[in-house]
Coordinates of N, CA and C in Angstrom, one line a residue:
M197 N 104.6 117.7 72.1 CA 106.3 117.7 71.4 C 106.1 117.9 72.5
D198 N 107.5 117.4 73.7 CA 107.7 117.0 74.7 C 109.0 117.8 75.3
A199 N 109.6 118.5 75.5 CA 110.8 119.4 75.6 C 111.4 119.4 77.2
T200 N 112.4 119.0 77.5 CA 113.2 118.0 78.7 C 114.8 119.3 79.2
A201 N 114.5 119.4 80.1 CA 115.5 119.9 80.6 C 116.4 118.4 82.4
K202 N 118.2 119.0 82.7 CA 118.1 118.0 83.2 C 119.8 119.1 83.9
L203 N 119.0 119.4 85.3 CA 120.2 120.0 86.4 C 120.5 118.5 87.3
C204 N 122.1 117.8 87.3 CA 122.5 117.1 87.9 C 123.2 117.8 89.0
R205 N 123.6 116.2 90.1 CA 124.0 116.4 91.0 C 124.2 118.1 91.8
V206 N 123.2 118.6 92.3 CA 122.8 119.7 93.1 C 123.0 119.6 94.0
R207 N 123.5 119.9 94.8 CA 124.2 119.5 96.1 C 122.5 120.3 97.3
V208 N 122.1 119.9 97.0 CA 120.4 119.8 97.6 C 119.8 118.7 98.4
S209 N 119.4 117.8 99.4 CA 118.9 116.2 99.9 C 118.2 116.4 98.8
P210 N 117.4 114.6 97.9 CA 115.7 114.6 96.8 C 115.4 114.4 97.6
R211 N 115.1 114.7 98.2 CA 113.1 114.0 100.4 C 112.8 116.3 100.1
K212 N 114.0 116.5 99.9 CA 113.7 118.2 99.7 C 114.0 119.4 98.5
A213 N 113.8 118.6 98.2 CA 114.3 119.5 97.2 C 112.5 118.5 96.3
R214 N 111.7 117.0 96.0 CA 111.1 116.3 96.0 C 109.2 117.2 97.3
L215 N 109.6 117.6 97.6 CA 108.8 119.1 98.3 C 108.8 119.9 97.3
V216 N 109.5 120.5 96.4 CA 109.1 120.6 96.0 C 108.0 121.2 94.1
A217 N 109.2 119.8 94.1 CA 108.3 119.3 93.4 C 107.3 119.1 92.8
D218 N 106.9 118.1 94.2 CA 105.9 118.3 94.5 C 104.4 119.4 93.1
L219 N 104.8 120.6 94.2 CA 104.3 121.8 94.3 C 104.1 122.1 93.1
V220 N 104.8 121.6 91.6 CA 103.8 121.8 90.2 C 104.2 120.9 89.7
R221 N 104.1 119.4 89.4 CA 103.9 118.6 88.8 C 102.1 118.8 88.3
G222 N 102.2 118.7 86.4 CA 101.3 118.7 86.3 C 100.3 120.2 86.2
K223 N 101.3 121.2 86.5 CA 99.9 123.0 86.2 C 100.8 123.1 85.0
E224 N 100.3 124.7 84.9 CA 101.0 124.6 83.8 C 102.5 125.2 84.2
V225 N 103.1 126.2 82.4 CA 104.3 126.5 83.0 C 104.0 128.2 83.5
G226 N 103.1 129.0 83.1 CA 102.8 130.3 84.6 C 102.4 130.2 85.4
E227 N 101.9 129.3 86.7 CA 101.5 129.0 87.6 C 102.4 128.6 88.1
A228 N 102.8 127.7 87.0 CA 104.8 126.4 88.2 C 105.8 128.0 88.6
L229 N 105.6 129.0 87.3 CA 106.6 129.7 87.8 C 106.4 131.1 88.6
E230 N 104.7 131.0 88.9 CA 104.5 132.1 90.1 C 104.2 131.3 91.4
I231 N 104.6 130.0 91.4 CA 104.7 128.7 92.4 C 106.4 129.9 93.0
L232 N 106.6 129.2 92.6 CA 108.1 128.9 92.8 C 108.4 130.5 93.1
Q233 N 107.7 131.5 92.4 CA 108.7 132.3 92.4 C 108.0 133.0 94.1
F234 N 107.9 132.6 94.8 CA 107.1 132.9 96.4 C 107.2 131.5 97.4
T235 N 108.5 130.6 96.6 CA 107.9 129.4 97.5 C 109.7 129.5 98.2
R236 N 109.7 129.8 99.8 CA 110.8 129.8 100.3 C 111.4 128.3 100.7
K237 N 112.1 128.4 99.5 CA 112.7 126.8 100.1 C 114.1 127.2 99.0
K238 N 115.4 126.2 99.3 CA 116.8 126.3 98.6 C 116.1 126.2 97.2
T239 N 115.3 124.9 97.2 CA 114.8 125.0 95.7 C 114.7 124.7 94.7
A240 N 113.9 126.3 95.0 CA 112.7 126.8 94.6 C 113.5 127.1 93.2
P241 N 114.8 128.2 93.0 CA 115.3 129.3 91.9 C 115.5 128.0 91.0
L242 N 116.2 127.2 91.8 CA 116.9 125.7 90.4 C 115.9 125.1 89.6
I243 N 115.0 124.9 91.3 CA 113.8 125.2 89.4 C 113.2 125.1 88.9
K244 N 113.1 126.9 89.3 CA 112.5 127.5 88.3 C 113.5 128.4 87.3
T245 N 114.9 128.1 87.4 CA 115.5 128.5 86.4 C 114.5 127.2 85.1
L246 N 115.4 126.1 85.3 CA 115.0 124.9 85.1 C 114.0 124.2 84.4
V247 N 113.0 125.4 85.1 CA 111.3 124.9 83.8 C 112.0 126.0 82.9
E248 N 112.5 126.9 83.1 CA 112.5 128.1 82.2 C 113.2 127.8 80.9
S249 N 114.4 126.6 81.8 CA 115.0 126.8 80.7 C 114.3 124.9 79.0
A250 N 113.3 124.3 80.3 CA 112.2 123.8 79.2 C 112.0 124.1 78.7
V251 N 111.2 124.8 79.2 CA 110.4 126.1 77.9 C 111.7 127.0 76.4
A252 N 112.3 127.1 76.5 CA 112.6 127.3 75.7 C 113.5 126.4 75.2
N253 N 113.7 125.5 75.7 CA 114.1 124.1 74.8 C 112.5 124.2 73.7
A254 N 111.4 124.1 74.2 CA 110.9 123.7 73.1 C 110.9 124.8 72.1
E255 N 110.5 125.5 72.9 CA 110.9 127.4 71.9 C 111.8 126.6 70.5
Y256 N 112.3 126.6 71.2 CA 113.8 126.2 70.4 C 113.5 124.8 69.2
T257 N 113.2 123.8 70.3 CA 112.8 122.6 68.6 C 111.3 122.6 67.9
A258 N 110.5 122.9 67.9 CA 109.8 123.8 68.0 C 110.0 124.7 66.4
Q259 N 110.9 125.8 66.4 CA 111.0 126.1 65.5 C 112.9 125.9 64.9
R260 N 112.9 124.7 65.3 CA 114.0 123.9 64.3 C 113.4 122.9 62.9
N261 N 111.4 122.5 64.0 CA 111.5 121.7 63.3 C 109.7 122.6 62.5
D262 N 109.1 123.6 62.7 CA 109.0 124.5 62.2 C 107.2 124.4 62.1
Q263 N 107.6 124.7 63.1 CA 106.3 123.9 63.9 C 105.6 125.0 65.0
K264 N 104.3 124.7 64.9 CA 104.1 126.3 66.0 C 103.8 126.1 67.4
I265 N 104.2 126.8 68.2 CA 103.9 126.9 69.8 C 102.9 127.0 70.3
D266 N 102.4 127.2 71.0 CA 102.4 128.4 71.6 C 102.6 127.7 73.5
I267 N 103.5 128.4 74.1 CA 104.3 128.8 75.0 C 103.0 128.7 76.1
D268 N 102.0 129.4 76.0 CA 100.6 129.9 77.0 C 100.4 128.3 77.8
E269 N 100.0 127.1 76.5 CA 99.9 125.4 76.8 C 100.4 125.2 77.4
L270 N 101.6 125.6 77.6 CA 103.5 124.2 77.7 C 102.1 124.1 79.7
V271 N 102.5 122.6 79.5 CA 102.5 122.0 81.5 C 103.5 121.0 81.5
I272 N 103.8 121.4 82.4 CA 104.1 120.3 83.2 C 104.3 118.7 83.7
K273 N 104.4 117.9 82.4 CA 103.8 117.1 82.7 C 104.4 115.4 83.5
Q274 N 105.8 116.5 83.8 CA 106.8 115.7 84.2 C 107.7 115.8 85.0
I275 N 107.6 115.8 86.2 CA 109.4 116.5 87.0 C 110.4 115.5 87.9
F276 N 110.9 115.2 87.9 CA 110.9 114.3 89.6 C 112.2 114.1 89.9
V277 N 112.8 113.5 91.0 CA 114.0 114.3 91.4 C 114.9 112.5 91.6
D278 N 116.0 112.7 91.3 CA 116.6 111.0 91.4 C 117.0 111.7 92.4
E279 N 118.6 110.6 93.5 CA 119.6 110.7 93.8 C 120.9 110.4 92.7
G280 N 121.1 111.5 94.0 CA 122.4 112.1 93.1 C 124.3 111.1 93.4
P281 N 125.2 111.2 93.7 CA 126.4 111.2 94.3 C 126.5 111.7 96.1
V282 N 126.4 110.4 96.9 CA 126.4 111.3 98.0 C 127.9 111.6 98.6
L283 N 128.3 112.0 98.8 CA 130.2 113.1 99.8 C 129.5 111.8 101.4
R284 N 130.6 111.6 101.9 CA 131.1 110.4 103.2 C 131.9 112.0 104.0
R285 N 131.4 112.3 104.7 CA 132.8 113.1 105.7 C 132.3 112.7 106.6
F286 N 133.6 112.9 108.6 CA 133.7 112.2 109.4 C 133.3 113.1 110.5
R287 N 132.6 113.3 111.5 CA 132.4 113.7 112.6 C 133.0 113.6 113.4
P288 N 134.3 114.2 114.6 CA 134.3 113.5 115.3 C 133.3 113.5 116.3
R289 N 133.5 112.2 117.6 CA 132.1 111.8 118.2 C 132.7 111.6 119.3
A290 N 132.6 110.7 120.8 CA 133.0 110.9 121.7 C 133.6 109.4 122.7
R291 N 135.1 109.7 123.2 CA 135.6 108.5 123.1 C 136.1 108.0 121.4
G292 N 136.9 109.1 121.1 CA 138.1 108.6 119.7 C 137.3 108.4 119.1
M293 N 136.3 107.7 118.3 CA 134.4 107.4 117.1 C 134.7 108.4 116.3
A294 N 134.0 107.9 116.4 CA 133.7 108.5 114.9 C 132.1 108.4 113.9
T295 N 131.2 109.4 113.5 CA 130.8 109.1 113.4 C 130.1 109.8 111.2
R296 N 129.8 108.6 110.3 CA 129.6 109.5 109.5 C 128.3 110.3 108.7
V297 N 129.0 111.2 108.3 CA 128.3 112.6 107.8 C 127.4 112.3 106.1
L298 N 126.6 111.9 105.5 CA 126.0 111.9 105.2 C 125.8 113.2 103.7
K299 N 125.8 114.0 102.3 CA 126.1 114.8 101.9 C 125.3 115.1 100.7
R300 N 123.9 114.5 100.9 CA 123.1 114.0 99.8 C 123.0 115.3 98.2
S301 N 123.1 114.6 96.8 CA 122.7 115.4 96.3 C 121.8 114.7 95.3
S302 N 121.7 115.6 94.1 CA 120.1 115.6 93.7 C 119.9 115.7 91.7
H303 N 119.5 115.3 91.1 CA 119.6 114.7 89.6 C 117.9 115.2 89.6
I304 N 117.7 116.2 88.8 CA 116.1 116.9 88.3 C 116.3 116.9 87.8
T305 N 114.3 116.5 86.9 CA 115.2 116.4 85.8 C 112.8 116.9 85.4
V306 N 113.3 118.2 84.7 CA 112.0 118.3 84.1 C 111.2 118.7 82.7
V307 N 110.2 117.6 82.6 CA 109.9 118.1 81.0 C 108.4 118.5 80.7
V308 N 108.5 119.2 79.6 CA 107.1 119.7 79.5 C 106.0 119.6 77.3
G309 N 105.8 119.9 78.1 CA 104.7 119.6 76.7 C 103.0 120.2 76.5
E310 N 102.7 120.0 75.4 CA 101.3 121.0 75.3 C 100.6 120.0 76.2
A311 N 99.5 120.6 76.8 CA 97.9 119.4 77.3 C 97.0 118.7 76.5

């Protein structure tokens, strides 16, 4: 049984978020939470709360369906970062011109399940 948690429109670029997502892909939940706690990236606390939310969703779904689930055996089956909406801003440049500044955002999805 798989459980999912999503975090949409996070103000961090997908390229930077994928660096942290690659660290925990395929790991057990306990090990992944430990890695995320000591990772010094902006996305690490966001993904940590997302993994905890996915574990809580798994626990709730198992309880609702009268099933037993061992939280210690949960594994991060999938974690992926998609591109969200882009804010376009402009910065003044020389000779009266302007350059576009793209402020990117991300959609992060975590799927946990039993191995």
